[in-house]
Amino acid sequence: MKQPTRNSVVASTSKVTPCCSKVGMKRGPWTPEEDEILSNYIKKEGEGRWRTLPKRAGLLRCGKSCRLRWMNYLRPSVKRGQITPDEEDLILRLHRLLGNRWALIAGRIPGRTDNEIKNYWNTHLSKKLISQGIDPRTHKPLNPNPNSSTSIVQQPPTPTSKPNKVANYSSTCADEEVVEKAGSEYLEGNDSLDQDHTWLMNLEVDNERDDIGLCSDEVFSSFLNSLINDDVILNPQQKPQAVRSDSNSKE
DNA sequence: AAAAAACACAACCGCCAATTC
DNA sequence: CGAATTGGCGGTTGTGTTTTT
């Protein structure tokens, strides 16, 4: 059990995370009253200083909880309602490119939050892909021949290692040259579905270099746009069979 | 109609990078 | 320069709702 009880007040404190384990902090679902307090306060005072916000606003919540509630639910820009087919398609494309970089994916879909996209992926899209015989993590066909060693596909850049490294890429990306080079390589090599992971890995590798430059957001942003809008990236269900069978070859 | 199972999603946790002191 | 703090992220869990048996 991860935590005492939802919708309760934390009765005891532990050594870590002073923010969320403070005595007297309320947890669990937010009430409309709390929402209103938080909303009004942020509209008046602006976002930020989350740690001290609850006290200033008069809420018995930890700062993290307030931030999450605001970001995922209360922000005026948050779009409620069903994910449209267009959005779903975009999520699929971006996930193929970026893996589980939910924040980065959400950044490309106006009004949607990382949490929402993550939930939608886990509850809908991953199952949908599996039902189509596609590995939701790799976007490659599920292992048709368990005995084949080449069928062990390489994972897309998983967040288990350094999740934030690429997640932050949109704002702190490596130098323009790297992005453009990787992008052009990707676009030129569109006969191989491995290319998208390859270029992303290139970006990751380059991002770890010491000489990270001052790449602008616009460069990365427009690059991503070009990828998203380009037919180079096919929907998994649209992938030609020839490409699928070719996907066992490894980078 | 009731119970069980499956689903959907809000919320929490732990970790890490960036920032501040 | 190092420690402490803060903000942000992805993974996971808990619970309410819906569907199935």
Coordinates of C-alpha atoms (C1' of nucleotides) in Angstrom, one line a residue:
Chain A
M1 CA 0.0 0.0 0.0
K2 CA 1.4 3.2 -1.1
Q3 CA -0.4 5.6 1.1
P4 CA -2.8 5.6 4.0
T5 CA -6.2 6.5 2.8
R6 CA -7.4 8.7 0.0
N7 CA -9.4 11.7 0.8
S8 CA -7.9 11.8 4.2
V9 CA -5.6 14.0 6.2
V10 CA -2.1 12.8 6.6
A11 CA -1.7 11.9 10.2
S12 CA 2.0 11.3 10.4
T13 CA 5.1 12.6 8.7
S14 CA 7.9 10.7 7.2
K15 CA 11.5 11.7 6.5
V16 CA 11.1 12.4 2.8
T17 CA 9.2 14.8 0.6
P18 CA 8.3 17.4 3.2
C19 CA 5.8 18.9 0.8
C20 CA 3.4 16.0 0.6
S21 CA 3.9 14.3 3.9
K22 CA 3.2 17.3 6.1
V23 CA 0.9 16.7 8.9
G24 CA -2.5 18.1 8.3
M25 CA -2.4 18.0 4.5
K26 CA -5.6 16.9 2.8
R27 CA -5.4 14.3 0.1
G28 CA -7.7 12.7 -2.4
P29 CA -10.2 14.1 -4.8
W30 CA -10.6 17.9 -4.9
T31 CA -13.8 19.5 -3.8
P32 CA -15.5 22.2 -5.9
E33 CA -14.7 24.6 -3.0
E34 CA -11.0 23.8 -3.1
D35 CA -11.0 24.2 -6.9
E36 CA -12.5 27.6 -6.6
I37 CA -10.1 28.7 -4.0
L38 CA -7.1 27.5 -6.1
S39 CA -8.5 28.9 -9.3
N40 CA -9.3 32.3 -7.9
Y41 CA -5.9 32.5 -6.3
I42 CA -3.9 31.7 -9.4
K43 CA -6.0 34.0 -11.5
K44 CA -5.2 36.7 -9.1
E45 CA -1.6 35.9 -8.2
G46 CA -0.4 33.8 -11.1
E47 CA 1.2 30.4 -11.3
G48 CA 4.4 29.4 -9.5
R49 CA 5.8 29.2 -6.0
W50 CA 3.8 26.0 -5.6
R51 CA 5.4 25.1 -2.3
T52 CA 4.1 28.1 -0.5
L53 CA 0.9 28.6 -2.6
P54 CA -1.4 26.4 -0.4
K55 CA -0.6 28.4 2.6
R56 CA -1.0 31.7 0.8
A57 CA -4.2 30.6 -0.8
G58 CA -5.6 29.0 2.4
L59 CA -5.6 25.4 1.2
L60 CA -4.8 22.3 3.1
R61 CA -3.0 20.7 0.2
C62 CA 0.6 20.3 -0.7
G63 CA 2.1 22.4 -3.4
K64 CA 2.5 19.5 -5.7
S65 CA -1.1 18.6 -5.4
C66 CA -2.1 22.2 -6.2
R67 CA 0.1 22.3 -9.2
L68 CA -1.2 19.0 -10.5
R69 CA -4.8 20.1 -10.0
W70 CA -4.2 23.3 -11.8
M71 CA -2.2 21.9 -14.7
N72 CA -4.5 19.0 -15.4
Y73 CA -7.9 20.3 -14.6
L74 CA -8.4 23.9 -13.7
R75 CA -6.3 25.7 -16.2
P76 CA -8.6 27.6 -18.6
S77 CA -6.6 26.2 -21.6
V78 CA -7.3 22.6 -20.7
K79 CA -9.7 21.1 -23.2
R80 CA -12.2 18.7 -21.7
G81 CA -14.0 16.0 -23.6
Q82 CA -13.3 13.1 -25.8
I83 CA -10.1 12.8 -27.7
T84 CA -10.9 13.3 -31.4
P85 CA -9.7 10.9 -34.1
D86 CA -7.3 13.6 -35.3
E87 CA -5.9 14.0 -31.9
E88 CA -5.6 10.2 -31.5
D89 CA -3.8 10.0 -34.8
L90 CA -1.4 12.7 -33.6
I91 CA -0.8 11.0 -30.4
L92 CA 0.1 7.8 -32.2
R93 CA 2.5 9.6 -34.5
L94 CA 4.1 11.4 -31.7
H95 CA 4.4 8.4 -29.6
R96 CA 6.2 6.6 -32.4
L97 CA 8.6 9.4 -32.5
L98 CA 9.0 10.2 -28.9
G99 CA 8.1 7.2 -26.8
N100 CA 6.6 7.8 -23.4
R101 CA 7.5 11.5 -23.4
W102 CA 4.0 12.5 -22.4
A103 CA 4.8 16.0 -21.6
L104 CA 6.4 16.5 -25.0
I105 CA 3.5 14.9 -26.8
A106 CA 1.1 17.0 -24.8
G107 CA 3.0 20.0 -25.8
R108 CA 2.1 19.3 -29.4
I109 CA -1.6 18.8 -28.8
P110 CA -3.3 22.1 -27.7
G111 CA -5.5 21.8 -24.6
R112 CA -4.5 18.3 -23.7
T113 CA -2.4 17.5 -20.6
D114 CA 0.3 14.9 -20.3
N115 CA -1.7 13.1 -17.7
E116 CA -4.7 12.9 -20.0
I117 CA -2.7 11.6 -22.9
K118 CA -0.9 9.1 -20.7
N119 CA -4.2 7.8 -19.4
Y120 CA -5.7 7.7 -22.9
W121 CA -2.7 5.8 -24.1
N122 CA -2.7 3.3 -21.4
T123 CA -6.5 2.7 -21.5
H124 CA -7.2 3.0 -25.2
L125 CA -4.4 3.2 -27.6
S126 CA -2.0 0.6 -26.2
K127 CA -4.8 -1.9 -26.2
K128 CA -5.9 -0.8 -29.7
L129 CA -2.4 -1.4 -31.0
I130 CA -2.1 -4.7 -29.3
S131 CA -5.4 -5.8 -30.9
Q132 CA -3.9 -4.8 -34.2
G133 CA -0.9 -6.9 -33.5
I134 CA 1.4 -4.0 -32.9
D135 CA 3.6 -3.6 -30.0
P136 CA 2.5 -0.3 -28.3
R137 CA 6.0 0.4 -27.1
T138 CA 7.9 -0.1 -30.3
H139 CA 5.1 0.4 -32.8
K140 CA 6.4 -2.7 -34.5
P141 CA 4.5 -5.9 -35.2
L142 CA 4.2 -8.1 -32.1
N143 CA 6.6 -11.0 -32.2
P144 CA 5.3 -13.3 -34.9
N145 CA 8.0 -15.9 -34.3
P146 CA 9.2 -16.2 -30.7
N147 CA 12.1 -18.4 -31.7
S148 CA 13.7 -15.7 -33.8
S149 CA 16.3 -13.8 -32.0
T150 CA 15.9 -10.9 -34.4
S151 CA 12.4 -10.5 -33.3
I152 CA 13.5 -9.0 -30.0
V153 CA 12.9 -5.5 -31.0
Q154 CA 14.8 -2.7 -29.5
Q155 CA 12.7 -0.5 -27.3
P156 CA 12.2 3.1 -28.2
P157 CA 14.0 5.4 -26.0
T158 CA 12.4 4.4 -22.8
P159 CA 12.0 6.7 -19.9
T160 CA 13.4 4.3 -17.4
S161 CA 16.9 5.6 -17.9
K162 CA 16.7 9.3 -17.9
P163 CA 13.2 10.4 -18.5
N164 CA 13.8 14.0 -18.3
K165 CA 16.6 14.2 -20.7
V166 CA 14.5 14.1 -23.8
A167 CA 11.4 15.3 -22.2
N168 CA 13.1 18.6 -21.8
Y169 CA 14.3 18.6 -25.3
S170 CA 11.8 20.9 -26.6
S171 CA 13.1 23.7 -24.4
T172 CA 16.7 22.8 -24.0
C173 CA 17.5 20.9 -27.1
A174 CA 20.9 20.5 -28.6
D175 CA 22.2 22.6 -31.3
E176 CA 20.2 23.4 -34.4
E177 CA 22.6 21.6 -36.6
V178 CA 22.1 18.3 -34.8
V179 CA 18.3 18.6 -35.0
E180 CA 18.3 19.5 -38.6
K181 CA 20.8 16.8 -39.5
A182 CA 18.8 14.2 -37.6
G183 CA 15.7 15.4 -39.1
S184 CA 16.9 15.3 -42.6
E185 CA 18.3 11.9 -42.1
Y186 CA 15.0 10.8 -40.8
L187 CA 13.1 12.2 -43.6
E188 CA 15.4 10.8 -46.2
G189 CA 15.4 7.4 -44.7
N190 CA 11.7 7.0 -44.7
D191 CA 11.9 3.4 -46.1
S192 CA 12.9 2.2 -42.7
L193 CA 10.6 2.6 -39.7
D194 CA 13.6 2.3 -37.5
Q195 CA 14.8 5.7 -38.6
D196 CA 12.5 7.6 -36.3
H197 CA 14.0 5.9 -33.3
T198 CA 17.4 6.3 -34.7
W199 CA 17.2 10.0 -35.1
L200 CA 15.7 10.4 -31.7
M201 CA 18.5 8.4 -30.2
N202 CA 20.9 10.6 -32.1
L203 CA 19.3 13.5 -30.5
E204 CA 19.6 11.9 -27.1
V205 CA 23.3 11.1 -27.6
D206 CA 24.0 14.6 -28.8
N207 CA 22.0 16.1 -26.0
E208 CA 24.4 14.5 -23.5
R209 CA 27.3 16.2 -25.0
D210 CA 28.9 19.0 -23.1
D211 CA 28.6 21.4 -25.9
I212 CA 24.9 21.7 -26.0
G213 CA 24.1 24.8 -27.9
L214 CA 21.3 27.3 -27.7
C215 CA 18.8 25.7 -30.0
S216 CA 15.7 27.6 -30.2
D217 CA 12.3 26.2 -29.4
E218 CA 11.1 27.2 -32.8
V219 CA 13.6 25.0 -34.6
F220 CA 12.6 21.9 -32.7
S221 CA 9.0 22.9 -32.8
S222 CA 8.9 23.4 -36.6
F223 CA 10.9 20.3 -37.1
L224 CA 8.4 18.3 -35.1
N225 CA 5.6 19.9 -37.0
S226 CA 7.1 18.9 -40.2
L227 CA 7.3 15.3 -39.0
I228 CA 3.8 15.3 -37.7
N229 CA 2.3 16.8 -40.8
D230 CA 4.3 14.8 -43.1
D231 CA 3.0 11.6 -44.6
V232 CA 6.3 10.0 -44.0
I233 CA 5.0 8.9 -40.7
L234 CA 2.3 6.4 -41.4
N235 CA -0.3 5.3 -39.0
P236 CA 0.6 1.9 -37.8
Q237 CA -2.5 0.5 -39.4
Q238 CA -1.5 2.1 -42.7
K239 CA 2.0 0.7 -42.7
P240 CA 2.6 -1.4 -45.8
Q241 CA 3.2 -5.0 -45.1
A242 CA 6.6 -4.9 -46.7
V243 CA 7.7 -2.4 -44.2
R244 CA 6.3 -4.4 -41.4
S245 CA 8.2 -7.5 -42.3
D246 CA 11.3 -5.4 -42.8
S247 CA 11.1 -4.1 -39.2
N248 CA 13.0 -7.0 -37.8
S249 CA 16.2 -5.6 -39.0
K250 CA 17.9 -3.8 -36.2
E251 CA 19.6 -0.5 -36.0
Chain B
dA1 C1' -31.3 -7.6 -9.6
dA2 C1' -27.0 -8.5 -7.6
dA3 C1' -22.2 -9.5 -7.8
dA4 C1' -18.0 -9.6 -10.2
dA5 C1' -15.0 -7.9 -13.6
dA6 C1' -13.3 -4.4 -16.5
dC7 C1' -12.7 0.2 -17.5
dA8 C1' -11.5 5.2 -17.0
dC9 C1' -9.2 8.7 -15.0
dA10 C1' -7.8 11.7 -11.1
dA11 C1' -4.3 11.8 -7.9
dC12 C1' -0.1 10.4 -5.6
dC13 C1' 4.8 8.8 -5.5
dG14 C1' 9.6 8.9 -6.3
dC15 C1' 13.0 10.6 -9.0
dC16 C1' 15.8 14.0 -11.4
dA17 C1' 17.3 18.5 -13.3
dA18 C1' 17.3 23.2 -12.6
dT19 C1' 17.4 26.9 -9.6
dT20 C1' 18.4 29.3 -5.4
dC21 C1' 20.9 30.2 -1.3
Chain C
dC1 C1' 31.0 25.2 -4.9
dG2 C1' 27.9 22.4 -2.5
dA3 C1' 23.5 21.8 -0.2
dA4 C1' 18.8 22.7 -0.1
dT5 C1' 14.7 23.7 -2.5
dT6 C1' 11.6 23.7 -6.2
dG7 C1' 9.3 22.3 -10.3
dG8 C1' 8.3 18.9 -13.6
dC9 C1' 8.2 14.3 -15.3
dG10 C1' 6.7 9.4 -16.0
dG11 C1' 5.0 5.4 -13.5
dT12 C1' 1.6 3.6 -10.7
dT13 C1' -2.3 3.2 -7.7
dG14 C1' -7.0 3.8 -5.9
dT15 C1' -11.7 4.5 -6.6
dG16 C1' -15.9 5.6 -8.9
dT17 C1' -18.5 4.0 -12.9
dT18 C1' -19.9 1.0 -16.5
dT19 C1' -20.4 -3.5 -18.4
dT20 C1' -20.8 -8.3 -18.1
dT21 C1' -22.1 -12.6 -16.0

